[in-house]
Short mmCIF file of C-alpha atoms in Angstrom, two decimals:
data_model
loop_
_atom_site.label_atom_id
_atom_site.label_comp_id
_atom_site.label_asym_id
_atom_site.label_seq_id
_atom_site.Cartn_x
_atom_site.Cartn_y
_atom_site.Cartn_z
CA MET A 26 -27.47 -20.30 -6.91
CA LYS A 27 -24.82 -19.67 -9.30
CA ARG A 28 -22.20 -21.31 -10.84
CA VAL A 29 -18.35 -19.14 -10.83
CA LYS A 30 -15.55 -19.72 -12.72
CA LEU A 31 -11.98 -18.59 -11.66
CA ILE A 32 -8.99 -18.63 -13.79
CA VAL A 33 -5.99 -19.54 -10.85
CA ALA A 34 -2.23 -18.65 -11.06
CA TYR A 35 0.32 -20.43 -8.60
CA ASP A 36 4.01 -21.01 -7.52
CA GLY A 37 3.59 -24.24 -7.08
CA THR A 38 7.22 -24.46 -5.02
CA ASN A 39 5.29 -24.77 -1.28
CA TYR A 40 2.03 -26.53 -2.46
CA SER A 41 1.93 -30.16 -2.65
CA GLY A 42 0.05 -29.88 -6.15
CA TRP A 43 -3.80 -29.41 -6.45
CA GLN A 44 -5.77 -32.24 -5.51
CA ILE A 45 -7.11 -32.46 -1.27
CA GLN A 46 -5.00 -34.64 1.00
CA PRO A 47 -4.94 -35.53 4.04
CA ASN A 48 -1.67 -33.26 5.80
CA ALA A 49 -0.66 -31.84 3.18
CA VAL A 50 -1.76 -28.05 1.75
CA THR A 51 -3.07 -28.17 -1.72
CA ILE A 52 -4.06 -25.39 -3.78
CA GLU A 53 -7.67 -27.04 -3.71
CA SER A 54 -7.69 -27.12 -0.08
CA MET A 55 -6.67 -22.93 0.03
CA LEU A 56 -9.11 -22.37 -2.63
CA ASN A 57 -11.96 -24.07 -0.82
CA LEU A 58 -10.75 -22.50 2.84
CA HIS A 59 -10.75 -18.65 1.70
CA LEU A 60 -13.75 -18.85 -0.49
CA SER A 61 -15.99 -20.58 2.07
CA GLU A 62 -14.47 -18.42 4.58
CA LEU A 63 -15.16 -15.59 2.03
CA LEU A 64 -18.79 -16.37 1.50
CA GLY A 65 -19.83 -17.93 4.12
CA GLU A 66 -20.96 -21.12 3.12
CA PRO A 67 -18.76 -24.22 2.50
CA ILE A 68 -17.76 -24.48 -0.98
CA ARG A 69 -15.87 -27.14 -2.74
CA VAL A 70 -14.25 -26.38 -6.23
CA ILE A 71 -13.75 -28.58 -8.75
CA GLY A 72 -10.50 -27.86 -10.87
CA ALA A 73 -9.69 -28.77 -14.48
CA SER A 74 -6.02 -29.83 -13.79
CA ARG A 75 -4.91 -31.45 -11.01
CA THR A 76 -1.10 -30.38 -11.43
CA ASP A 77 1.59 -32.04 -9.26
CA ALA A 78 3.17 -31.24 -6.39
CA GLY A 79 6.09 -27.92 -7.60
CA VAL A 80 4.24 -27.58 -10.94
CA HIS A 81 2.84 -23.93 -11.55
CA ALA A 82 -0.20 -22.58 -13.08
CA LEU A 83 -0.35 -19.25 -14.53
CA GLY A 84 -4.37 -20.43 -16.06
CA ASN A 85 -5.61 -23.27 -14.41
CA VAL A 86 -9.86 -23.09 -13.87
CA ALA A 87 -12.07 -24.02 -11.07
CA VAL A 88 -15.16 -24.13 -11.04
CA PHE A 89 -18.14 -23.53 -7.64
CA ASP A 90 -21.65 -22.92 -6.84
CA THR A 91 -22.84 -20.51 -4.44
CA SER A 92 -26.06 -18.99 -2.88
CA ALA A 93 -24.43 -15.93 -1.78
CA ARG A 94 -24.82 -12.56 -3.35
CA MET A 95 -21.62 -11.10 -3.96
CA PRO A 96 -21.18 -10.56 -8.12
CA ALA A 97 -19.06 -13.36 -9.52
CA GLU A 98 -16.43 -10.49 -10.65
CA LYS A 99 -16.17 -9.16 -7.63
CA ILE A 100 -14.84 -12.45 -6.25
CA SER A 101 -11.13 -12.54 -7.78
CA TYR A 102 -10.39 -8.71 -5.86
CA ALA A 103 -11.79 -9.98 -2.39
CA MET A 104 -9.71 -13.87 -3.09
CA ASN A 105 -6.39 -12.02 -3.73
CA THR A 106 -6.37 -9.81 -0.40
CA ARG A 107 -7.43 -13.30 1.56
CA LEU A 108 -5.25 -15.66 -0.11
CA PRO A 109 -1.48 -16.17 0.49
CA GLN A 110 1.09 -14.28 -2.16
CA ASP A 111 1.66 -17.57 -4.37
CA ILE A 112 -1.71 -17.96 -4.94
CA ARG A 113 -3.47 -15.45 -7.43
CA ILE A 114 -7.24 -15.21 -8.71
CA GLN A 115 -6.77 -13.84 -12.78
CA ASP A 116 -10.56 -13.47 -13.44
CA SER A 117 -13.36 -14.22 -11.84
CA CYS A 118 -16.90 -14.46 -13.64
CA GLU A 119 -20.93 -16.39 -14.06
CA VAL A 120 -20.65 -19.32 -16.10
CA ALA A 121 -23.31 -21.72 -16.94
CA ALA A 122 -24.64 -24.56 -14.13
CA ASP A 123 -23.85 -27.16 -16.45
CA PHE A 124 -20.40 -26.24 -17.51
CA HIS A 125 -17.61 -28.45 -15.88
CA PRO A 126 -14.31 -27.70 -16.38
CA ARG A 127 -13.36 -31.77 -17.09
CA PHE A 128 -15.52 -32.74 -19.12
CA CYS A 129 -15.32 -29.65 -21.60
CA LYS A 130 -13.63 -30.10 -24.77
CA THR A 131 -10.51 -27.54 -23.98
CA ILE A 132 -7.10 -27.16 -25.36
CA LYS A 133 -4.60 -26.90 -22.68
CA THR A 134 -0.92 -25.26 -23.38
CA TYR A 135 1.96 -26.50 -21.27
CA GLU A 136 5.38 -24.83 -21.08
CA TYR A 137 8.80 -26.44 -19.92
CA ARG A 138 11.63 -24.64 -19.40
CA ILE A 139 15.32 -25.39 -18.99
CA LEU A 140 17.99 -23.04 -18.22
CA ASN A 141 21.05 -24.87 -19.74
CA ARG A 142 24.05 -23.09 -19.18
CA ARG A 143 28.06 -23.63 -16.26
CA PHE A 144 25.85 -22.63 -13.20
CA PRO A 145 22.26 -22.27 -11.96
CA ASP A 146 20.93 -19.51 -11.22
CA PRO A 147 19.38 -18.50 -7.94
CA THR A 148 16.79 -16.31 -9.11
CA ARG A 149 15.39 -18.72 -11.68
CA ARG A 150 16.09 -22.29 -9.64
CA LEU A 151 12.15 -22.00 -9.02
CA TYR A 152 10.55 -21.61 -12.65
CA SER A 153 12.93 -24.02 -14.36
CA LEU A 154 15.06 -27.13 -14.77
CA PHE A 155 18.49 -26.22 -14.75
CA TYR A 156 20.81 -28.31 -17.14
CA TYR A 157 24.74 -28.09 -17.73
CA TYR A 158 25.48 -30.84 -20.24
CA PRO A 159 24.38 -28.63 -23.49
CA LEU A 160 21.65 -29.35 -25.63
CA ASP A 161 21.37 -29.21 -29.54
CA VAL A 162 18.18 -27.60 -29.42
CA GLU A 163 17.76 -28.16 -33.64
CA ASN A 164 17.87 -31.72 -32.82
CA MET A 165 14.72 -31.35 -29.64
CA ARG A 166 12.61 -29.49 -32.37
CA ARG A 167 12.61 -32.03 -34.74
CA ALA A 168 12.09 -34.93 -31.71
CA LEU A 169 9.66 -32.84 -30.63
CA ALA A 170 7.74 -32.03 -34.39
CA TYR A 171 6.79 -35.75 -34.09
CA LEU A 172 4.90 -35.95 -31.28
CA VAL A 173 2.33 -33.70 -33.10
CA GLY A 174 -1.29 -35.38 -34.35
CA GLU A 175 -3.20 -38.02 -33.15
CA HIS A 176 -0.96 -40.67 -30.84
CA ASP A 177 -0.65 -43.23 -28.50
CA PHE A 178 1.32 -42.03 -25.44
CA LYS A 179 1.82 -45.05 -23.78
CA SER A 180 5.26 -44.95 -23.79
CA LEU A 181 5.43 -41.19 -22.70
CA CYS A 182 3.03 -40.92 -19.77
CA THR A 183 3.41 -42.79 -16.27
CA HIS A 184 0.88 -45.80 -15.57
CA LYS A 185 -2.48 -45.12 -14.20
CA GLU A 186 -4.94 -48.17 -13.52
CA GLU A 187 -8.03 -46.35 -14.39
CA VAL A 188 -6.78 -45.07 -17.52
CA GLU A 189 -7.65 -47.32 -20.56
CA ASN A 190 -6.97 -44.80 -23.41
CA THR A 191 -3.88 -43.24 -23.85
CA VAL A 192 -4.66 -41.98 -27.00
CA ARG A 193 -4.15 -38.15 -27.48
CA THR A 194 -3.76 -35.52 -29.93
CA ILE A 195 -0.96 -32.49 -29.58
CA TYR A 196 -2.16 -29.52 -31.88
CA GLU A 197 1.04 -27.71 -31.54
CA ALA A 198 4.41 -27.99 -30.27
CA ASP A 199 7.37 -25.37 -29.92
CA ILE A 200 10.85 -25.41 -29.14
CA GLN A 201 13.20 -21.74 -28.51
CA LYS A 202 15.91 -20.43 -27.25
CA ASP A 203 16.65 -16.93 -25.76
CA GLY A 204 19.83 -16.71 -24.14
CA ASP A 205 20.74 -19.46 -21.69
CA MET A 206 16.68 -20.18 -21.56
CA ILE A 207 15.35 -23.28 -23.59
CA SER A 208 11.28 -22.97 -23.30
CA ILE A 209 9.22 -25.97 -24.64
CA ARG A 210 5.55 -24.93 -25.30
CA ILE A 211 3.52 -27.99 -25.67
CA SER A 212 -0.35 -27.73 -26.71
CA GLY A 213 -3.27 -30.82 -26.96
CA ASN A 214 -6.82 -31.63 -26.12
CA GLY A 215 -5.42 -33.42 -22.98
CA PHE A 216 -2.47 -35.08 -21.02
CA LEU A 217 -1.84 -38.03 -19.69
CA TYR A 218 -0.66 -38.17 -15.72
CA ASN A 219 3.37 -36.87 -15.92
CA MET A 220 3.33 -37.03 -20.09
CA VAL A 221 4.92 -33.47 -20.16
CA ARG A 222 7.78 -34.04 -18.10
CA ILE A 223 8.42 -37.53 -19.56
CA ILE A 224 7.96 -35.62 -23.41
CA VAL A 225 10.93 -33.13 -21.40
CA GLY A 226 12.78 -35.73 -20.40
CA THR A 227 13.09 -37.59 -23.90
CA LEU A 228 14.05 -34.77 -25.46
CA LEU A 229 16.86 -33.96 -22.99
CA ARG A 230 18.17 -37.26 -23.89
CA VAL A 231 17.73 -36.04 -27.79
CA GLY A 232 19.15 -32.92 -26.72
CA SER A 233 22.56 -34.92 -25.23
CA GLY A 234 22.94 -37.32 -28.27
CA TYR A 235 21.66 -40.37 -26.20
CA TYR A 236 18.59 -40.93 -28.69
CA PRO A 237 18.86 -39.87 -32.39
CA PRO A 238 15.30 -37.29 -33.43
CA GLU A 239 13.81 -39.85 -35.11
CA TYR A 240 14.45 -42.12 -31.80
CA MET A 241 10.82 -40.71 -30.85
CA GLN A 242 8.64 -42.57 -33.75
CA GLU A 243 10.26 -46.13 -32.71
CA LEU A 244 9.49 -44.56 -28.85
CA LEU A 245 5.62 -43.48 -29.80
CA ALA A 246 5.84 -47.52 -31.59
CA ALA A 247 6.85 -48.89 -28.54
CA LYS A 248 4.03 -48.38 -26.18
CA ASN A 249 6.42 -48.69 -23.46
CA ARG A 250 7.32 -46.64 -20.74
CA GLN A 251 10.69 -47.87 -19.91
CA ALA A 252 12.18 -46.93 -23.40
CA ALA A 253 11.45 -43.09 -23.01
CA GLY A 254 13.16 -40.60 -20.39
CA GLU A 255 13.01 -39.74 -17.05
CA THR A 256 10.23 -37.91 -15.49
CA ALA A 257 11.65 -33.96 -15.62
CA PRO A 258 11.38 -32.40 -12.03
CA PRO A 259 8.11 -30.36 -11.93
CA GLN A 260 9.82 -26.72 -10.95
CA GLY A 261 10.33 -26.13 -15.22
CA LEU A 262 6.91 -27.03 -15.69
CA THR A 263 4.06 -24.30 -15.68
CA LEU A 264 0.79 -25.18 -17.06
CA LEU A 265 -0.10 -21.57 -19.30
CA GLU A 266 -3.59 -21.76 -20.23
CA ILE A 267 -6.88 -23.65 -20.50
CA ARG A 268 -9.07 -23.01 -23.32
CA TYR A 269 -12.51 -23.92 -23.56
CA LEU A 270 -14.05 -24.30 -27.11
CA MET B 10 48.93 -16.76 0.62
CA LYS B 11 46.36 -16.02 -2.70
CA ARG B 12 43.37 -13.61 -3.58
CA VAL B 13 40.32 -15.29 -5.13
CA LYS B 14 37.89 -12.91 -6.34
CA LEU B 15 34.39 -14.95 -6.88
CA ILE B 16 31.44 -13.79 -9.08
CA VAL B 17 28.43 -14.44 -6.87
CA ALA B 18 24.96 -14.54 -7.47
CA TYR B 19 21.58 -15.42 -5.56
CA ASP B 20 18.34 -14.62 -4.91
CA GLY B 21 17.85 -11.97 -2.29
CA THR B 22 14.34 -13.45 -1.11
CA ASN B 23 15.07 -14.85 2.35
CA TYR B 24 18.29 -13.06 3.05
CA SER B 25 18.76 -9.56 4.88
CA GLY B 26 21.66 -8.10 2.77
CA TRP B 27 24.99 -8.72 1.97
CA GLN B 28 26.43 -7.05 5.10
CA ILE B 29 26.70 -8.86 8.01
CA GLN B 30 24.46 -8.34 11.01
CA PRO B 31 23.91 -9.39 14.82
CA ASN B 32 21.18 -12.31 14.38
CA ALA B 33 20.67 -12.30 10.76
CA VAL B 34 21.59 -13.86 7.75
CA THR B 35 23.22 -12.50 4.90
CA ILE B 36 25.17 -13.64 1.67
CA GLU B 37 28.23 -12.03 3.59
CA SER B 38 28.16 -13.61 6.27
CA MET B 39 26.92 -16.89 4.59
CA LEU B 40 30.23 -16.69 2.14
CA ASN B 41 32.70 -16.52 4.90
CA LEU B 42 30.38 -19.70 6.98
CA HIS B 43 31.22 -21.62 3.95
CA LEU B 44 34.45 -20.99 2.71
CA SER B 45 35.99 -21.12 5.89
CA GLU B 46 34.85 -25.01 6.57
CA LEU B 47 35.73 -25.43 2.89
CA LEU B 48 39.34 -24.79 3.06
CA GLY B 49 40.04 -25.12 6.95
CA GLU B 50 40.52 -21.49 7.91
CA PRO B 51 38.60 -18.23 9.27
CA ILE B 52 37.80 -16.27 5.43
CA ARG B 53 36.56 -12.93 5.96
CA VAL B 54 35.39 -11.93 2.20
CA ILE B 55 35.19 -7.95 1.27
CA GLY B 56 32.50 -7.26 -1.05
CA ALA B 57 32.06 -5.04 -4.17
CA SER B 58 28.75 -3.83 -3.52
CA ARG B 59 26.63 -4.10 -0.25
CA THR B 60 23.66 -5.11 -1.33
CA ASP B 61 19.57 -4.08 0.31
CA ALA B 62 17.69 -6.82 2.34
CA GLY B 63 15.45 -8.87 -0.56
CA VAL B 64 17.74 -7.06 -3.51
CA HIS B 65 19.20 -10.23 -5.82
CA ALA B 66 22.22 -9.86 -8.09
CA LEU B 67 23.45 -12.40 -10.75
CA GLY B 68 26.90 -10.47 -10.88
CA ASN B 69 28.44 -9.75 -6.56
CA VAL B 70 31.93 -9.32 -6.63
CA ALA B 71 33.66 -10.99 -3.16
CA VAL B 72 37.39 -11.00 -3.23
CA PHE B 73 39.51 -13.39 -0.34
CA ASP B 74 42.51 -13.95 0.77
CA THR B 75 43.87 -17.91 1.21
CA SER B 76 46.89 -19.87 2.73
CA ALA B 77 44.93 -23.29 1.35
CA ARG B 78 45.99 -24.98 -1.92
CA MET B 79 42.78 -25.40 -3.41
CA PRO B 80 43.28 -23.95 -7.09
CA ALA B 81 41.18 -20.80 -7.29
CA GLU B 82 38.86 -22.28 -10.16
CA LYS B 83 38.01 -24.88 -8.55
CA ILE B 84 36.28 -23.15 -5.75
CA SER B 85 33.07 -22.02 -7.66
CA TYR B 86 32.17 -25.72 -7.82
CA ALA B 87 32.91 -26.80 -4.80
CA MET B 88 31.49 -24.23 -2.73
CA ASN B 89 28.03 -24.62 -5.12
CA THR B 90 27.75 -27.81 -2.88
CA ARG B 91 27.56 -26.17 0.32
CA LEU B 92 25.79 -23.10 -0.23
CA PRO B 93 22.38 -23.59 0.17
CA GLN B 94 20.69 -23.32 -3.30
CA ASP B 95 19.43 -19.35 -3.23
CA ILE B 96 22.94 -18.60 -3.83
CA ARG B 97 25.36 -19.69 -6.33
CA ILE B 98 29.60 -18.54 -7.26
CA GLN B 99 29.43 -18.17 -10.81
CA ASP B 100 32.81 -18.06 -11.29
CA SER B 101 36.51 -17.83 -9.09
CA CYS B 102 40.00 -16.68 -10.16
CA GLU B 103 42.69 -15.71 -8.44
CA VAL B 104 43.19 -11.62 -8.52
CA ALA B 105 46.32 -9.67 -8.13
CA ALA B 106 47.36 -9.30 -4.23
CA ASP B 107 46.56 -5.46 -4.14
CA PHE B 108 43.39 -5.73 -5.96
CA HIS B 109 40.11 -4.32 -4.16
CA PRO B 110 36.93 -5.06 -5.09
CA ARG B 111 35.27 -1.04 -4.04
CA PHE B 112 38.46 0.78 -4.41
CA CYS B 113 38.78 -0.01 -8.78
CA LYS B 114 36.95 1.52 -11.42
CA THR B 115 33.48 0.30 -12.39
CA ILE B 116 31.12 -0.18 -14.39
CA LYS B 117 27.95 -1.38 -12.20
CA THR B 118 24.75 -2.39 -14.03
CA TYR B 119 21.25 -2.71 -12.50
CA GLU B 120 18.17 -4.04 -13.62
CA TYR B 121 14.71 -2.85 -11.80
CA ARG B 122 11.45 -4.96 -12.95
CA ILE B 123 8.03 -3.80 -12.98
CA LEU B 124 5.08 -6.21 -13.94
CA ASN B 125 2.79 -3.92 -15.35
CA ARG B 126 -0.76 -5.83 -15.82
CA ARG B 127 -4.15 -6.84 -13.77
CA PHE B 128 -3.64 -9.23 -11.92
CA PRO B 129 -0.20 -10.19 -9.89
CA ASP B 130 1.55 -12.99 -11.29
CA PRO B 131 2.81 -15.39 -8.26
CA THR B 132 5.40 -16.91 -10.82
CA ARG B 133 7.40 -13.67 -10.82
CA ARG B 134 6.08 -11.83 -7.50
CA LEU B 135 9.79 -12.48 -5.86
CA TYR B 136 11.66 -11.05 -8.59
CA SER B 137 9.16 -7.74 -9.66
CA LEU B 138 7.48 -5.17 -8.56
CA PHE B 139 3.46 -5.98 -9.54
CA TYR B 140 2.41 -2.34 -10.31
CA TYR B 141 -1.36 -1.65 -11.10
CA TYR B 142 -1.84 1.52 -12.84
CA PRO B 143 -1.32 1.73 -16.57
CA LEU B 144 2.70 3.09 -16.84
CA ASP B 145 3.26 5.94 -20.18
CA VAL B 146 7.00 4.05 -20.72
CA GLU B 147 7.77 6.14 -23.61
CA ASN B 148 7.50 9.15 -20.89
CA MET B 149 9.42 6.94 -18.57
CA ARG B 150 12.30 6.93 -21.11
CA ARG B 151 12.18 10.32 -21.57
CA ALA B 152 12.40 11.02 -17.91
CA LEU B 153 15.48 8.60 -17.41
CA ALA B 154 17.20 10.04 -20.69
CA TYR B 155 17.72 13.15 -18.10
CA LEU B 156 20.22 10.89 -15.36
CA VAL B 157 22.55 10.36 -18.16
CA GLY B 158 25.58 11.83 -17.59
CA GLU B 159 27.89 13.49 -14.25
CA HIS B 160 25.11 14.98 -12.33
CA ASP B 161 24.98 15.09 -8.52
CA PHE B 162 22.22 12.92 -6.97
CA LYS B 163 21.13 14.11 -3.48
CA SER B 164 16.98 14.28 -4.96
CA LEU B 165 17.62 10.58 -5.78
CA CYS B 166 19.14 8.95 -2.75
CA THR B 167 18.96 8.61 0.93
CA HIS B 168 21.37 10.29 2.96
CA LYS B 169 23.99 9.02 4.43
CA GLU B 170 26.19 10.87 7.12
CA GLU B 171 29.28 8.99 5.46
CA VAL B 172 28.89 10.04 1.89
CA GLU B 173 30.02 13.86 1.04
CA ASN B 174 30.11 13.45 -2.62
CA THR B 175 26.66 12.80 -4.28
CA VAL B 176 28.09 13.41 -7.85
CA ARG B 177 27.95 10.10 -9.93
CA THR B 178 28.02 9.57 -13.61
CA ILE B 179 25.55 6.82 -15.40
CA TYR B 180 26.69 5.88 -18.97
CA GLU B 181 23.53 3.73 -19.94
CA ALA B 182 20.30 4.20 -19.16
CA ASP B 183 16.92 1.71 -20.90
CA ILE B 184 13.89 1.15 -20.66
CA GLN B 185 12.08 -1.62 -22.12
CA LYS B 186 8.86 -3.35 -22.40
CA ASP B 187 7.80 -6.93 -22.99
CA GLY B 188 4.83 -8.10 -23.03
CA ASP B 189 3.45 -6.91 -19.30
CA MET B 190 7.08 -6.15 -18.33
CA ILE B 191 8.94 -3.33 -17.94
CA SER B 192 12.78 -3.62 -17.38
CA ILE B 193 15.29 -0.83 -16.63
CA ARG B 194 18.57 -0.84 -17.23
CA ILE B 195 21.25 1.23 -15.45
CA SER B 196 25.04 1.58 -15.67
CA GLY B 197 27.28 3.59 -13.81
CA ASN B 198 30.08 4.27 -11.88
CA GLY B 199 28.64 4.25 -8.59
CA PHE B 200 25.14 5.07 -7.14
CA LEU B 201 24.29 5.65 -3.73
CA TYR B 202 22.18 4.48 -1.07
CA ASN B 203 19.12 3.57 -2.59
CA MET B 204 20.17 5.25 -5.71
CA VAL B 205 18.31 3.08 -8.32
CA ARG B 206 15.35 2.26 -6.20
CA ILE B 207 14.18 5.98 -5.52
CA ILE B 208 14.69 6.39 -9.68
CA VAL B 209 12.38 3.98 -10.23
CA GLY B 210 9.98 5.34 -7.65
CA THR B 211 10.41 8.61 -9.35
CA LEU B 212 10.31 7.09 -12.60
CA LEU B 213 7.09 5.23 -11.19
CA ARG B 214 5.33 8.37 -10.73
CA VAL B 215 6.45 9.66 -14.38
CA GLY B 216 5.00 6.70 -15.84
CA SER B 217 1.56 7.64 -14.12
CA GLY B 218 1.21 10.61 -15.00
CA TYR B 219 2.08 12.28 -11.51
CA TYR B 220 5.24 13.98 -13.18
CA PRO B 221 6.05 15.56 -16.63
CA PRO B 222 9.02 13.96 -18.21
CA GLU B 223 11.32 17.48 -17.97
CA TYR B 224 10.57 17.12 -14.13
CA MET B 225 13.79 15.35 -13.46
CA GLN B 226 15.73 18.46 -14.25
CA GLU B 227 14.12 20.40 -11.71
CA LEU B 228 14.56 17.78 -9.60
CA LEU B 229 18.07 17.14 -10.40
CA ALA B 230 18.88 20.79 -9.69
CA ALA B 231 16.64 21.04 -6.08
CA LYS B 232 18.89 18.39 -4.29
CA ASN B 233 16.46 17.21 -2.24
CA ARG B 234 15.35 13.94 -1.49
CA GLN B 235 11.98 15.37 -0.66
CA ALA B 236 11.59 15.89 -4.59
CA ALA B 237 11.21 12.92 -5.78
CA GLY B 238 9.23 9.67 -5.53
CA GLU B 239 9.25 6.84 -3.08
CA THR B 240 12.48 4.10 -2.74
CA ALA B 241 10.54 1.38 -4.64
CA PRO B 242 11.17 -2.11 -3.16
CA PRO B 243 13.87 -4.16 -2.81
CA GLN B 244 12.46 -7.01 -4.81
CA GLY B 245 12.47 -5.69 -8.60
CA LEU B 246 15.87 -4.95 -8.02
CA THR B 247 19.00 -7.03 -9.59
CA LEU B 248 22.55 -6.22 -9.28
CA LEU B 249 23.06 -7.69 -12.66
CA GLU B 250 27.36 -6.84 -13.29
CA ILE B 251 30.39 -5.56 -12.16
CA ARG B 252 32.84 -3.83 -14.67
CA TYR B 253 36.28 -3.83 -13.65
CA LEU B 254 37.99 -1.13 -15.75
#
């Protein structure tokens, strides 16, 4: 028996997110299906990050146990001949039997992309949010800087009954503008439900002049979801990387 | 009666190219359908470039005549509320009654993107060619430089009975590598059938060491399609711009 770690990239457009649900096609269900067929035994993966419907990933992580003889390194190639084109394993390797993708310390990095121009671009619509009104990127950068460090992000997440501790640490947060594409990258030790998308929804309000950048301090102190902006739509969000410490 | 020019952007993934055909959905047929509905009279557009199935465009041009009262500038916005998300008008304006999108002198610019890495990236699969083997971009650049200027491109096109003159001028040709993405941009006064895709197919052979860069001279002189590389697949190709002189 060995434990295998997969780095999984996917275009989330056509999936109901990561997690298995009845009557829906999810990334987890596709991995279980094709791993079970490939290895000839029932496989159940454990995912590192349960991304929402429509969210993309370049480096999500899944782990499973198998008694199959296939070398771990070959599983990526074998799986890529079976999976649909919108899911591609980027790497596979053996890990320690006690490695757990969610209970280890990690740095996760997300990117959210906003296409800020006059008309939508059909060739970028699936991987960014189209936003018509001009955005003040400098003010968005100043607002974003208030989030770096350890904070209670209760104002910036969707409430979940089972989550008691809403304190998280953001290590790095950056915003870049390249032509008409604004990219926001955020790295942290963990993210609450919808946290990146609510941060982005709030930054959109800052960028369009509705909130001043300093409002972020007030918002963190408020510990009230109603004080933040909307949840930005999923297609702009990509889980870039999960780094295990 | 007025003549209106549209700048048309589209994701070609789900279309059988530009030109109307029986039993297929094309960009031209979608424009005719929605313009006719919007303006309340039968509209037939004339396109500048009849892109192939799967090829994308940011700046294709279409022209049509209408007696409708709607100001030309408003047609872009009105059409974008009707068209599917993978087609978006970027601009609409009135032009002279004798303006013809194909018979005027133009500079057309195409871009072909090659994703050169170990594993495919699902979030870029629809807008680039995935190529596993490492490519020598410097040799590709040297090969590409031989094509700039006026040449007979008979070796670098798919034969069409009705095209007698295969001499075209390439004004600029450039290749850039940004991370794992190689972008080839070519501007010229006109392009023969499959010309950019056959140029790219040939550059792939140069980049992987099968042909030396100097082979391009020999190839142009041969005037023989068999001497060139394969036609690269459509999804890597985007018509960026058509500039009217």
